[in-house]
């Protein structure tokens, strides 16, 4: 029998308005804080008021009384987390002791969660060290061996074991001094301004893919699958984008993802719009096929975190059918994904929140960083092309981590 969640925690959330010009979310998070932001909008936290199981987050947040001094939207206690790719692994989220936020309209606020009668003081950042200037890169698996794994997956698809499987590669970076999260995030913000920046307990990245967002009864998801490089020359990139839209292989891979995301969201929605055609989502070095699903949630629908748990893993990071693809990944991939490709984001006491797919990401641990990139393998995948795609995707984090 599951023990009841203790909600009488003696904590109170207190919110005050702050001048927007004083809020830089990345600076507030620093090297050891929490961050989820895009284009200057989002949340940053410091300190830990609570760390709770992800499944209990909604009940715990609802049990923290809120003193709202300014009537701000989006304030009150929040939980921020990066969940493991493995659905059976323990998953926790953090309720920060102090969180600052900024809304799309520029409104900014600060919420503290504490047991005292007044707002908690500033949570001190850790000591800063000199950035590293010497790096060593190592691929976890030789290219030829990884190509054989992809060829094996293509053969398994041909034999009818599954329709798609996502295979990842890992590259390890060893530096001569600690790799600082704040430095990496600053470079990612400059390189990929339209992506969702995140930092949770050493897991950092800039994801282009929205798993799910909930605001009241409105829900959004933008699954992505299908990738092509960009040249930086407008006419050439237009031709590449047109080729991506015309590619039968890329369209099939993308359609598999959209179909399953729509099927997972539909039971919770009283209306769900699924565009018939994907669009191009351009980034600095690649373009993706993306489809923005929008809907209205039915009464009793889960929180944003609950929806993220219900959707994960989509075929964009696992495959389809899900169980067969995940079993293949466990048997042949040869790496521990950890939080790579898991949900990362936030949820508040109302159930609102935003969760990205934790791709374009790295696990930082002192002088070491583990970088990941994955590709969707389908029936007509060419192993050498899939290897080249992982190399393109790895450039996003390599450009931010390796600065000799």
PDB file of C-alpha atoms in Angstrom, residues 129-138 171-181 183-184 187 363-371 398 400-404:
ATOM      1  CA  UNK A 129      36.604  28.663 -10.707  1.00  0.00           C
ATOM      2  CA  UNK A 130      38.607  29.498 -13.795  1.00  0.00           C
ATOM      3  CA  UNK A 131      37.060  27.954 -16.921  1.00  0.00           C
ATOM      4  CA  UNK A 132      38.884  24.995 -18.473  1.00  0.00           C
ATOM      5  CA  UNK A 133      41.185  25.473 -21.459  1.00  0.00           C
ATOM      6  CA  UNK A 134      42.270  21.911 -22.236  1.00  0.00           C
ATOM      7  CA  UNK A 135      39.869  19.211 -23.449  1.00  0.00           C
ATOM      8  CA  UNK A 136      39.883  15.574 -24.542  1.00  0.00           C
ATOM      9  CA  UNK A 137      36.989  14.072 -26.525  1.00  0.00           C
ATOM     10  CA  UNK A 138      36.175  10.364 -26.590  1.00  0.00           C
ATOM     11  CA  UNK A 171      30.702  11.567 -26.489  1.00  0.00           C
ATOM     12  CA  UNK A 172      32.645  12.286 -23.303  1.00  0.00           C
ATOM     13  CA  UNK A 173      34.562  15.519 -22.783  1.00  0.00           C
ATOM     14  CA  UNK A 174      37.322  15.547 -20.140  1.00  0.00           C
ATOM     15  CA  UNK A 175      38.594  19.024 -19.177  1.00  0.00           C
ATOM     16  CA  UNK A 176      41.461  20.237 -17.042  1.00  0.00           C
ATOM     17  CA  UNK A 177      39.123  22.203 -14.751  1.00  0.00           C
ATOM     18  CA  UNK A 178      35.424  22.013 -13.841  1.00  0.00           C
ATOM     19  CA  UNK A 179      33.013  22.699 -16.708  1.00  0.00           C
ATOM     20  CA  UNK A 180      30.685  25.422 -15.448  1.00  0.00           C
ATOM     21  CA  UNK A 181      26.987  25.194 -16.181  1.00  0.00           C
ATOM     22  CA  UNK A 183      29.213  29.289 -19.045  1.00  0.00           C
ATOM     23  CA  UNK A 184      27.686  26.485 -21.120  1.00  0.00           C
ATOM     24  CA  UNK A 187      26.872  30.062 -25.009  1.00  0.00           C
ATOM     25  CA  UNK A 363      25.428  15.725 -18.027  1.00  0.00           C
ATOM     26  CA  UNK A 364      28.066  17.839 -16.257  1.00  0.00           C
ATOM     27  CA  UNK A 365      30.075  16.364 -13.408  1.00  0.00           C
ATOM     28  CA  UNK A 366      33.116  18.364 -12.363  1.00  0.00           C
ATOM     29  CA  UNK A 367      35.738  18.188 -15.114  1.00  0.00           C
ATOM     30  CA  UNK A 368      33.641  15.749 -17.159  1.00  0.00           C
ATOM     31  CA  UNK A 369      30.702  16.154 -19.527  1.00  0.00           C
ATOM     32  CA  UNK A 370      28.660  13.430 -21.223  1.00  0.00           C
ATOM     33  CA  UNK A 371      27.079  14.655 -24.478  1.00  0.00           C
ATOM     34  CA  UNK A 398      30.322  20.729 -28.325  1.00  0.00           C
ATOM     35  CA  UNK A 400      29.124  25.350 -25.903  1.00  0.00           C
ATOM     36  CA  UNK A 401      31.286  22.992 -23.822  1.00  0.00           C
ATOM     37  CA  UNK A 402      34.629  22.920 -25.641  1.00  0.00           C
ATOM     38  CA  UNK A 403      36.244  26.382 -25.602  1.00  0.00           C
ATOM     39  CA  UNK A 404      40.040  25.907 -25.859  1.00  0.00           C
TER      40      UNK A 404
END
